[in-house]
Coordinates of C-alpha atoms and ligand atoms in Angstrom, one line a residue:
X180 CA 0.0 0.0 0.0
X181 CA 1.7 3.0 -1.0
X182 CA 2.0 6.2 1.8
X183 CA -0.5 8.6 1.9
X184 CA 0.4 11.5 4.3
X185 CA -1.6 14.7 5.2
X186 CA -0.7 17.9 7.4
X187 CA -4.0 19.1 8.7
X188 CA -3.6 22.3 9.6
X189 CA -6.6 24.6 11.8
X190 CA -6.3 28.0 10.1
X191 CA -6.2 30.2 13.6
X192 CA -3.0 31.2 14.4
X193 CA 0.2 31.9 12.0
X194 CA 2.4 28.9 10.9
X195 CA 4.9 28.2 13.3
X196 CA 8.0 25.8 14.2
X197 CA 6.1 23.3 15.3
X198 CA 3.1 23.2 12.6
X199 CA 6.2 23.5 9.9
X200 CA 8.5 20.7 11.0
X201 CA 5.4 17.8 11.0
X202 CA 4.5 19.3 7.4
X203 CA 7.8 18.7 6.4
X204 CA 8.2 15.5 8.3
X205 CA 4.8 14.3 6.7
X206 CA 5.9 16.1 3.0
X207 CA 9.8 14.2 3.5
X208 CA 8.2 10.7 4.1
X209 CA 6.1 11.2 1.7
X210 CA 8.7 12.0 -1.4
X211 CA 11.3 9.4 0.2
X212 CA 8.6 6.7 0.6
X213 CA 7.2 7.4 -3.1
X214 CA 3.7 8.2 -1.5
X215 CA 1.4 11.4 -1.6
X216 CA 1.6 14.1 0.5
X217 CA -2.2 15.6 1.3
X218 CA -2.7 19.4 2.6
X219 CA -5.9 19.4 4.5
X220 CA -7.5 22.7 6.1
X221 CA -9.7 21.9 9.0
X222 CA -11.7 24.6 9.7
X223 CA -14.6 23.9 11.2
X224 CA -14.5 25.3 14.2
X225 CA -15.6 28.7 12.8
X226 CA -15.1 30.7 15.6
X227 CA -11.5 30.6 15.9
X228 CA -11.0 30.7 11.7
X229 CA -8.7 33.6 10.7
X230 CA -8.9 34.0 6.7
X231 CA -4.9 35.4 7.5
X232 CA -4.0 31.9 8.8
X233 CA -5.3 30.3 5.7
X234 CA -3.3 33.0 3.5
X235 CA -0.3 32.5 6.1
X236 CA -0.1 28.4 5.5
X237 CA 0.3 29.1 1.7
X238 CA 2.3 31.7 1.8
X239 CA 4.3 29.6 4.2
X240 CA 4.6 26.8 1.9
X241 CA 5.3 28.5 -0.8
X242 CA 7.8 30.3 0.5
X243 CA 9.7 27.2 1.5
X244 CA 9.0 25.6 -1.7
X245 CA 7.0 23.0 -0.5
X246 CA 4.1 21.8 -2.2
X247 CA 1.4 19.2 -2.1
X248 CA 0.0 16.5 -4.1
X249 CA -3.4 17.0 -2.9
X250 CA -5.3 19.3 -1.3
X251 CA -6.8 23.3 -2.0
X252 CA -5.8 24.6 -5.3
X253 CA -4.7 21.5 -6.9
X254 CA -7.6 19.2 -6.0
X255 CA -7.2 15.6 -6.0
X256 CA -9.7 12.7 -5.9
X257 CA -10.6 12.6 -2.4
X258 CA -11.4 16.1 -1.7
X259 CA -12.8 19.0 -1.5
X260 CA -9.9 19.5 1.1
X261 CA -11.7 22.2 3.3
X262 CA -13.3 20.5 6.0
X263 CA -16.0 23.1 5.9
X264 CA -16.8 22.2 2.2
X265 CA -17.0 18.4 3.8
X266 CA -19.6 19.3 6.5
X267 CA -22.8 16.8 4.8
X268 CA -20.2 14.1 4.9
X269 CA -19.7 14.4 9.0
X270 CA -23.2 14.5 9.4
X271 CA -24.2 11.6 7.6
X272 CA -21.1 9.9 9.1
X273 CA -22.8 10.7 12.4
X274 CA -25.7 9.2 12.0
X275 CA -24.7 6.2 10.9
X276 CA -23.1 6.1 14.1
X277 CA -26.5 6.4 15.8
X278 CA -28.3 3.9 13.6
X279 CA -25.8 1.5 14.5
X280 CA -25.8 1.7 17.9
X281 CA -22.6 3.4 18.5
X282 CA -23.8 6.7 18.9
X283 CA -26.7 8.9 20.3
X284 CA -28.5 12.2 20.4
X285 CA -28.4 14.2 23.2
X286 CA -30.8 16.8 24.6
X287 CA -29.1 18.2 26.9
X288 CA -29.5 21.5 27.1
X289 CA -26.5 24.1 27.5
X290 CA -27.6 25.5 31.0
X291 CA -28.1 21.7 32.3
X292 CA -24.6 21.0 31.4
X293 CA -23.6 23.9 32.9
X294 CA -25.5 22.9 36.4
X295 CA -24.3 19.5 35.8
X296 CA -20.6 21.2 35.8
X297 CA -21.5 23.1 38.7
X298 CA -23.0 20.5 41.4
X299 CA -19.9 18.2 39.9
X300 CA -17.3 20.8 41.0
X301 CA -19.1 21.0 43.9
X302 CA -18.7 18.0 45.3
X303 CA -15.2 17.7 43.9
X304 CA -16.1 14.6 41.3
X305 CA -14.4 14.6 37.9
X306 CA -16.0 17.2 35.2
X307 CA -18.1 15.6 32.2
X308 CA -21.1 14.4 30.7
X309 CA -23.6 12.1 32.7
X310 CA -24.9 10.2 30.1
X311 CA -28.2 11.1 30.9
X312 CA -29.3 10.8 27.1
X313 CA -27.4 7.2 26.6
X314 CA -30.5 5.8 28.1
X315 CA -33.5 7.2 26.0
X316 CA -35.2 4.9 24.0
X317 CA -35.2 5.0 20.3
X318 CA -38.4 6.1 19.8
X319 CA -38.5 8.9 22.1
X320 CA -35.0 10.2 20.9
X321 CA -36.6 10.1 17.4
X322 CA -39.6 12.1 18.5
X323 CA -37.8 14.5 20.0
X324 CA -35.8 14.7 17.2
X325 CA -38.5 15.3 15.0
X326 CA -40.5 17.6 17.3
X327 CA -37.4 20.3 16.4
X328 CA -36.0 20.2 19.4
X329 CA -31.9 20.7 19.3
X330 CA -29.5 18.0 19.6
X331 CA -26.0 17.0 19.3
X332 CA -24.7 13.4 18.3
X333 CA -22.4 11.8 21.2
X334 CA -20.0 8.7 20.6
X335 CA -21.2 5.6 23.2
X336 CA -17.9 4.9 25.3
X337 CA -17.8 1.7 26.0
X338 CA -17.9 1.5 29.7
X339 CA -15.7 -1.1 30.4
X340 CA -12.3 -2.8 28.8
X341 CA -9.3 -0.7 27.4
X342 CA -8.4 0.9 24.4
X343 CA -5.3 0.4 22.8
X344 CA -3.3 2.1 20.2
X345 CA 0.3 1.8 18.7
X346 CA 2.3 4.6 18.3
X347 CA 5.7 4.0 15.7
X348 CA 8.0 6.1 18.5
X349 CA 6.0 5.5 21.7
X350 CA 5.0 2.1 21.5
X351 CA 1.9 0.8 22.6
X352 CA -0.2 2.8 25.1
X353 CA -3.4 1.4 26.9
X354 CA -6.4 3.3 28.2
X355 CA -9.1 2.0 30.5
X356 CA -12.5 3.6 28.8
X357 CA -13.8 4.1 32.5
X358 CA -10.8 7.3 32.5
X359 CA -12.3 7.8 28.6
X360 CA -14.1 11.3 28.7
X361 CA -17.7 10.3 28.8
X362 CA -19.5 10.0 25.3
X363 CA -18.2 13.1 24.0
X364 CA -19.9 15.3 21.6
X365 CA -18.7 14.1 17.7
X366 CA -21.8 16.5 16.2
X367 CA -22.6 19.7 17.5
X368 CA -26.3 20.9 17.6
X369 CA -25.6 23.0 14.8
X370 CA -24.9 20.6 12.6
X371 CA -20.4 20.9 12.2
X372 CA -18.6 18.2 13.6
X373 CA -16.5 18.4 16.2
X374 CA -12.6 18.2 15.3
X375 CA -12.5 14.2 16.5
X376 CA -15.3 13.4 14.0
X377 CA -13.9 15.3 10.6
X378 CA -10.7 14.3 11.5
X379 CA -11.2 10.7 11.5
X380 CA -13.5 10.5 8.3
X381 CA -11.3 12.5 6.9
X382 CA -8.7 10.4 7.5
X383 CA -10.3 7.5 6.8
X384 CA -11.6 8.7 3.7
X385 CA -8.7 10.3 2.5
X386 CA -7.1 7.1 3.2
X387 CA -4.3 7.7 5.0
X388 CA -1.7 5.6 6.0
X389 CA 0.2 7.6 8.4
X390 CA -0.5 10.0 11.0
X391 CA 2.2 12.1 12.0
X392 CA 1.7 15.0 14.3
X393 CA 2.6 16.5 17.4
X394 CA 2.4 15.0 20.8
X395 CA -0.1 17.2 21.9
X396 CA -2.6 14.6 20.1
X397 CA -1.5 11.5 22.3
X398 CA -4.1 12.5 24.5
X399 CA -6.9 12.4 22.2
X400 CA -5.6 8.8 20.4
X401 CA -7.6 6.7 22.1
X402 CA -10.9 8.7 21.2
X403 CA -10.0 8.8 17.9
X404 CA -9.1 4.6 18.1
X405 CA -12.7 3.9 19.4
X406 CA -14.3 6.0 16.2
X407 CA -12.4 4.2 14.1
X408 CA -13.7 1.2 16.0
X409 CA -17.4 2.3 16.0
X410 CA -17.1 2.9 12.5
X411 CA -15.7 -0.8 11.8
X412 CA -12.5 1.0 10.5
X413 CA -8.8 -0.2 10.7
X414 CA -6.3 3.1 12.3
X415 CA -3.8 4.6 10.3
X416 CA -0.6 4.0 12.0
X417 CA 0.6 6.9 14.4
X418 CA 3.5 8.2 14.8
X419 CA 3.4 11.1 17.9
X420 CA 6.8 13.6 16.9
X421 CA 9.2 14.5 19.9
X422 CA 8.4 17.7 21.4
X423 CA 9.9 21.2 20.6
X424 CA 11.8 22.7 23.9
X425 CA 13.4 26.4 24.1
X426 CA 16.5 26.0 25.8
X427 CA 14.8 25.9 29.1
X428 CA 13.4 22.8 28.5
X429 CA 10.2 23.8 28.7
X430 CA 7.9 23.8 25.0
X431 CA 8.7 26.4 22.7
X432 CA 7.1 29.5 22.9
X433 CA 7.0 33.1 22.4
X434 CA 9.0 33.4 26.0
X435 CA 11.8 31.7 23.9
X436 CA 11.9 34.3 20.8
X437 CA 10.6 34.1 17.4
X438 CA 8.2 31.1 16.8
X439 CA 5.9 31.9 13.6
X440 CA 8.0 31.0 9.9
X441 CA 6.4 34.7 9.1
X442 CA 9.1 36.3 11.5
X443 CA 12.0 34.0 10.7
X444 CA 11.2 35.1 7.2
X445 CA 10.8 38.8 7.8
X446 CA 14.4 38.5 9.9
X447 CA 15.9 37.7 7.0
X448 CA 16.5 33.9 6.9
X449 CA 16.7 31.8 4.0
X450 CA 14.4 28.9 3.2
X451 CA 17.2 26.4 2.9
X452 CA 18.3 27.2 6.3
X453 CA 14.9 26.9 8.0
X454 CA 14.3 23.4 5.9
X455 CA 17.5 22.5 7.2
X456 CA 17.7 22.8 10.6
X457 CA 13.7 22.1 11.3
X458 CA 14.5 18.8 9.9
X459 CA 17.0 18.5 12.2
X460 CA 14.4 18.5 15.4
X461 CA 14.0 15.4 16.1
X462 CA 15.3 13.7 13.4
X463 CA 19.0 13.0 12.3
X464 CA 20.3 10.9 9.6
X465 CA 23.8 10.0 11.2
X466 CA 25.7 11.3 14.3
X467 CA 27.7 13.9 11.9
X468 CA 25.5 15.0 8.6
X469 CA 24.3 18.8 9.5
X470 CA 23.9 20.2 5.8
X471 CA 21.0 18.4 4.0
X472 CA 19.2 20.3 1.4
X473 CA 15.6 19.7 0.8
X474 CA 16.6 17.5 -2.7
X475 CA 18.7 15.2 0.3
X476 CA 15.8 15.4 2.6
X477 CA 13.2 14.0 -0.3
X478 CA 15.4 10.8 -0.5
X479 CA 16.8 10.4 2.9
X480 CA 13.9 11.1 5.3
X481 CA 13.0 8.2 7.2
X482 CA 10.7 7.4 9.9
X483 CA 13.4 4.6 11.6
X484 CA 15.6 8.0 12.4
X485 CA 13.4 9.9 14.4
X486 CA 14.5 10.4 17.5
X487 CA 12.4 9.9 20.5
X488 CA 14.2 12.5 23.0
X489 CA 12.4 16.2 22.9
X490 CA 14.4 18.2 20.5
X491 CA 16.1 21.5 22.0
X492 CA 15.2 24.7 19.1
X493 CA 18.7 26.4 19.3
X494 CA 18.6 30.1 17.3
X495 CA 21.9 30.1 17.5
X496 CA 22.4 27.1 15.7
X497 CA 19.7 28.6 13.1
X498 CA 21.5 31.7 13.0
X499 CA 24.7 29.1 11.3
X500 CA 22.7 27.7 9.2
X501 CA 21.4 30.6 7.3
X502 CA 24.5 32.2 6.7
X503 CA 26.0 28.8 5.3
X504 CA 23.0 28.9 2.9
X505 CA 23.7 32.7 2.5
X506 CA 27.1 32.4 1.3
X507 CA 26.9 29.8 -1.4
X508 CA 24.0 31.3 -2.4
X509 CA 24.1 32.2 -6.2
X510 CA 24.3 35.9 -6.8
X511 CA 21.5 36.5 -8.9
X512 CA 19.0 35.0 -6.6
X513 CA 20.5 36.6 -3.8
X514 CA 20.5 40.3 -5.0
X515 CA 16.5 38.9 -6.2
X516 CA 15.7 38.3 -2.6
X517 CA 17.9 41.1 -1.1
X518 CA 15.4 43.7 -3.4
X519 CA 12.5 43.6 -0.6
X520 CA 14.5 44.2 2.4
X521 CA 16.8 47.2 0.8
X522 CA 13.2 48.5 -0.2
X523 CA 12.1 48.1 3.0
X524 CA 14.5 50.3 4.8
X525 CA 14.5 52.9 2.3
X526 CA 17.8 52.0 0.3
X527 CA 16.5 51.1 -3.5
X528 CA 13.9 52.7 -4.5
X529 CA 10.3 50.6 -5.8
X530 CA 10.6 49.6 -8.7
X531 CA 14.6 49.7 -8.8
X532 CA 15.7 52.0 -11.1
X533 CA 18.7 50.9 -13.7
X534 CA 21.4 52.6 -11.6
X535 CA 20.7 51.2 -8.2
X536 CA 20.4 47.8 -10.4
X537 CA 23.7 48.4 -12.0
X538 CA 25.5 49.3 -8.8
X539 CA 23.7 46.1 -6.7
X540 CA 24.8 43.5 -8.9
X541 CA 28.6 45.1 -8.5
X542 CA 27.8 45.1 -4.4
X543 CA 26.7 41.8 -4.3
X544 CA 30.4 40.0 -4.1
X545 CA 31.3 42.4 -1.4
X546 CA 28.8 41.6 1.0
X547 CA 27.8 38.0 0.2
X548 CA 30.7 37.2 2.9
X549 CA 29.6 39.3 5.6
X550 CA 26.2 38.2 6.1
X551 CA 24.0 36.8 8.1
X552 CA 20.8 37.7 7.4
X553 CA 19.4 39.2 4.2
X554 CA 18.4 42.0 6.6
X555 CA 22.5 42.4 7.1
X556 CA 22.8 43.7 3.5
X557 CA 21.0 47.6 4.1
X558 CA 23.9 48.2 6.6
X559 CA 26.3 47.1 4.2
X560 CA 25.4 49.2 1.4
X561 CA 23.3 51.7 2.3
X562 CA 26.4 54.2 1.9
X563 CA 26.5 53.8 -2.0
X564 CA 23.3 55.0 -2.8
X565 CA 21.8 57.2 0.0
X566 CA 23.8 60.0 1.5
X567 CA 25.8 59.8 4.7
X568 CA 24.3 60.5 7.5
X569 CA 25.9 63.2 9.7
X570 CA 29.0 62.0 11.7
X571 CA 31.4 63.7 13.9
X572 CA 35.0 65.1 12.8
X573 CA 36.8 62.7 15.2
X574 CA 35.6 60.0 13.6
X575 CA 37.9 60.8 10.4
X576 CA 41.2 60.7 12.9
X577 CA 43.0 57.0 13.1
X578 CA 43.4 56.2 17.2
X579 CA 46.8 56.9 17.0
X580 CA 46.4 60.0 14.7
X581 CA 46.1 63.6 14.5
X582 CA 43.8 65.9 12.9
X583 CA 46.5 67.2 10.9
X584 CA 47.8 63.8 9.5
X585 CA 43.9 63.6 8.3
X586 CA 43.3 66.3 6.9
X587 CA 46.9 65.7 4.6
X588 CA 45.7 62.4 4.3
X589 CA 42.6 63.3 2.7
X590 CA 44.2 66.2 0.8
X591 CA 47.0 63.7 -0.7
X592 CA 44.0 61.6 -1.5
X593 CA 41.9 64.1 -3.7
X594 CA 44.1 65.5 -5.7
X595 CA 45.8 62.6 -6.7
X596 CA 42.2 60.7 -7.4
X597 CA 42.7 60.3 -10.8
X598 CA 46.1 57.9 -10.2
X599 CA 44.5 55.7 -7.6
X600 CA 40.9 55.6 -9.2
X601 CA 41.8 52.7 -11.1
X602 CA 39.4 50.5 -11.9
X603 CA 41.9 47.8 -11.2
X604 CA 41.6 47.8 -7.3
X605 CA 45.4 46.0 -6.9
X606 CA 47.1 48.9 -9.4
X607 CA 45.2 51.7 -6.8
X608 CA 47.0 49.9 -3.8
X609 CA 49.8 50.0 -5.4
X610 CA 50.2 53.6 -5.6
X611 CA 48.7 54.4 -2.2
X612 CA 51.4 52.2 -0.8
X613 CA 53.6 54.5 -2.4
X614 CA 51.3 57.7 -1.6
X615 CA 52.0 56.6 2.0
X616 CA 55.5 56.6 2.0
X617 CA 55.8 59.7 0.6
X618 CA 53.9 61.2 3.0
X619 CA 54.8 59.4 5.8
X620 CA 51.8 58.3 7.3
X621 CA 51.5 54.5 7.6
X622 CA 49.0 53.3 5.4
X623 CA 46.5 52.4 7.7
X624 CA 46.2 56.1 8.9
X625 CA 45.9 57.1 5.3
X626 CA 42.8 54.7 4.3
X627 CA 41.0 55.0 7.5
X628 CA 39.8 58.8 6.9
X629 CA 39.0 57.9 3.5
X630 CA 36.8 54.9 4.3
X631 CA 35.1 57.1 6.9
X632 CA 34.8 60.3 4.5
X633 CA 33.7 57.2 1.7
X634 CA 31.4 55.1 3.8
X635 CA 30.8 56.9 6.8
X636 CA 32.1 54.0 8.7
X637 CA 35.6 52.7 9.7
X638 CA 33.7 49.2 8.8
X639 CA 33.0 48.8 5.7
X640 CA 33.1 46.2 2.6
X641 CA 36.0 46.3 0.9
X642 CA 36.8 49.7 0.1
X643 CA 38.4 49.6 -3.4
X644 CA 36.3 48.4 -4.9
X645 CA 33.2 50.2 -3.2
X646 CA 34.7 53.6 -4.6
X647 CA 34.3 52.4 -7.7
X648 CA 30.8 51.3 -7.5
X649 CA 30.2 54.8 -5.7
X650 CA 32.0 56.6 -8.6
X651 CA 34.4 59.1 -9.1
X652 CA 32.6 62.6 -8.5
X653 CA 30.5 60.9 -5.4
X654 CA 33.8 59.9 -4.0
X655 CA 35.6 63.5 -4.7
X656 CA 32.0 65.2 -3.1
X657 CA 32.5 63.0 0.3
X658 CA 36.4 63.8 0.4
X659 CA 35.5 67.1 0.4
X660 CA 32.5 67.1 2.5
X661 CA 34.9 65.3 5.1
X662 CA 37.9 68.1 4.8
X663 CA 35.7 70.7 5.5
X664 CA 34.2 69.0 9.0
X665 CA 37.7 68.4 9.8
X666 CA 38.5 72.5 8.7
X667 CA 35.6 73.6 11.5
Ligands
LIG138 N1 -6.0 20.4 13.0 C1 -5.2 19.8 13.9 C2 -4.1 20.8 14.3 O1 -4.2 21.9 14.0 C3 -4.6 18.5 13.3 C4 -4.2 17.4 14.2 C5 -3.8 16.2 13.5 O2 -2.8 16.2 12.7 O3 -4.6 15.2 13.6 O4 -3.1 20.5 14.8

């Protein structure tokens, strides 16, 4: 039977690490195994839905390059893959349960529950349904039924025995049904199923093989087992993922830092590196591989390698990654995704024109090295196309300097601009080795004013070769500009 695999996502909160890492686990498996990889939106709990979630999941996806075999916008033969859209099936799924004695309507109103909850807290009993309906006859369910009177469908727990399930990591894990919530609510009385119910005929009919999800779902396995009974339906198999810890060992939170992919993203990290090191949460392939791409991950991924231990979420260890993916990124498609964050701070101009074009392809092999982040690059280059921002006189003075030795410095430096403007960068170092000597300052005491006066920082990218991106009379105005703060 070959592997079909689903992420099921509830579209009420952004896409985070956790939600991420089991769709790529599920979307890995699937490519390595040869299977189908199934994208299903359960949103039936329509209070909680957020249309920004649902825009956030593809833009999530899409922005990591991942994409699925079946679900919303490419279709497939089991869907549709909304779980509103699939709300007749739950209900007729429902009362099948009912007809065959496996489930019943319920009454109950929404103030008796709430008495029930009272009197039960009261006296310090365990909180949940009575079962008062579980006992009504047939008949008089029907007629009330009929008679318009609101209901909501309940699963029959079995009251005695265990329920058992397997779980691929965890092993097998056995419930009494006495500790089994009491017949909870699979239909609500306005006719959506509750998430145990789509879920399950969902998965059943979407006929998956695997479950894999977060851990958080161990609790309701053995509800979802016995629905799968009721119905007369074999499990999938499950497989519960290892938890997600910040460094604290507690879960991973917002306490911890960034959690959603849409801040990660607007930090400037890279898809590869986010692929990479989520796979890398619970999951390894040997004791030493670290850099696996996402081709590596569709052939390598296996369920035998997960690891059961909780997985630690290390930014620093993200923070690596991305700028390994950074720098052997290829140019073009770096300076492509560079475009929105140099926008974004007010560096190139939207649309780019030709000149900021021109001059950020020539940038591009200057600061691939130094960065990080793509959000790295504005303070990088902002110098060569915006003006500098005011600075301080005694920031053009070398430490062990003098405002004199700057200002010949500088001096020395414009007027002999045309020698050392080369656009060979080796030639102009030639002559301002010999510029120095001349003068006597050390070289070092010469070029720091001018990288200041250039790039309004003594850090910079490499300064050669920046001049001649900034150009001649831009690099003659700043030289000036610089002699006269030093002349106040
Ligand atoms: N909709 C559930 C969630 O948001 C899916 C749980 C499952 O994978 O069964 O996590």
């Amino acid at each position: 039977m070959s592997v079909r695999v689903r992420y099921a996502p509830s579209p009420t909160g952004l896409q985070h690490i956790g939600g991420v890492r089991t769709a790529l686990f599920n979307y890995f498996f699937a490519r390595s195994s040869g299977g189908t990889f199934i994208l299903r939106i359960e949103d039936t709990d329509r209070e909680r839905y957020d249309p920004r979630a649902l825009q956030d999941i593809f833009d999530t996806f899409d922005w990591l390059g991942i994409q699925w075999d079946e679900g919303p916008r490419v279709g497939g033969p089991y869907g549709p893959y909304f779980q509103s859209e699939r709300t007749a099936l739950y209900r007729e799924h429902a009362e099948k349960l009912v007809q065959a004695g496996q489930g019943y309507y319920c009454f109950c109103t929404p103030e008796r529950l709430e008495k029930l909850r009272e009197e039960q807290t009261k006296q310090k009993e365990p909180i949940g349904y009575d079962r008062r309906c579980r006992s009504l006859t047939q008949e008089e369910a029907e007629r009330r039924k009929r008679g318009g009177e609101p209901y909501v469908v309940r699963l029959k727990i079995p009251l005695e025995g265990t329920t058992t399930f397997h779980d691929r990591l965890i092993g097998t894990v056995v419930h009494a049904n006495k500790d089994i919530n009491p017949d909870p609510v699979l239909l609500k009385s306005d006719g959506f199923p509750t998430y145990h119910l789509a879920n399950v005929v969902d998965d059943h009919h979407m006929r998956i093989t695997h479950i894999l999800r977060a851990q958080e779902w161990i609790p309701s396995c053995p509800l979802h087992v016995l629905i799968y009974q009721a119905f007369g339906w074999e499990p999938p198999e499950y497989c519960h993922l290892p938890m997600v810890m910040g460094s604290d060992g507690h879960k991973l939170s917002k306490r911890h830092g960034s959690t959603s992919l849409i801040e990660f993203r607007n930090a400037g990290y890279v898809p590869e590196a986010i692929i990479n090191y989520i796979s890398l949460l619970g999951w390894s392939y040997d004791d030493s591989r670290q850099l696996f791409t996402k081709e590596d991950l569709e052939k390598l991924f296996t369920l035998d390698k997960l690891n059961k231990a909780p997985a630690v979420f290390d930014y620093k260890k993200l923070e690596w990654f991305n700028g390994v993916y950074i720098r052997e990124r290829d140019k073009g498609k770096l300076k492509k995704e560079l475009i929105p964050f140099l926008q974004r701070d007010g560096i190139l101009s939207n649309p780019i024109t030709e000149e900021e074009d021109r001059k950020l392809t020539a940038c591009i092999p200057l600061i691939q090295e130094r960065l990080k982040f793509l959000t790295d690059a504005s303070q990088w280059v902002r110098f060569l196309f915006k003006d500098l921002p005011p600075y301080p006189a005694e920031a053009l003075i070398p430490k062990k300097g003098s405002k004199e030795e700057a200002r010949k410095s500088l001096e020395a430096l414009l007027t002999t601009i045309d020698q050392w403007f080369e656009k060979d960068p080796q030639k102009s170092e030639e002559f301002l080795r010999t510029l120095s000597e001349s003068l006597q300052i050390k070289l070092g005491n010469l070029l720091m004013p001018l990288r200041v006066a250039v790039t309004g920082s003594s850090v910079s990218p490499p300064l050669m070769e920046s001049i001649q991106i900034l150009g001649r009379e831009e690099t003659m105005k700043r030289i000036q500009r610089a002699l006269q703060l030093l002349s106040e």
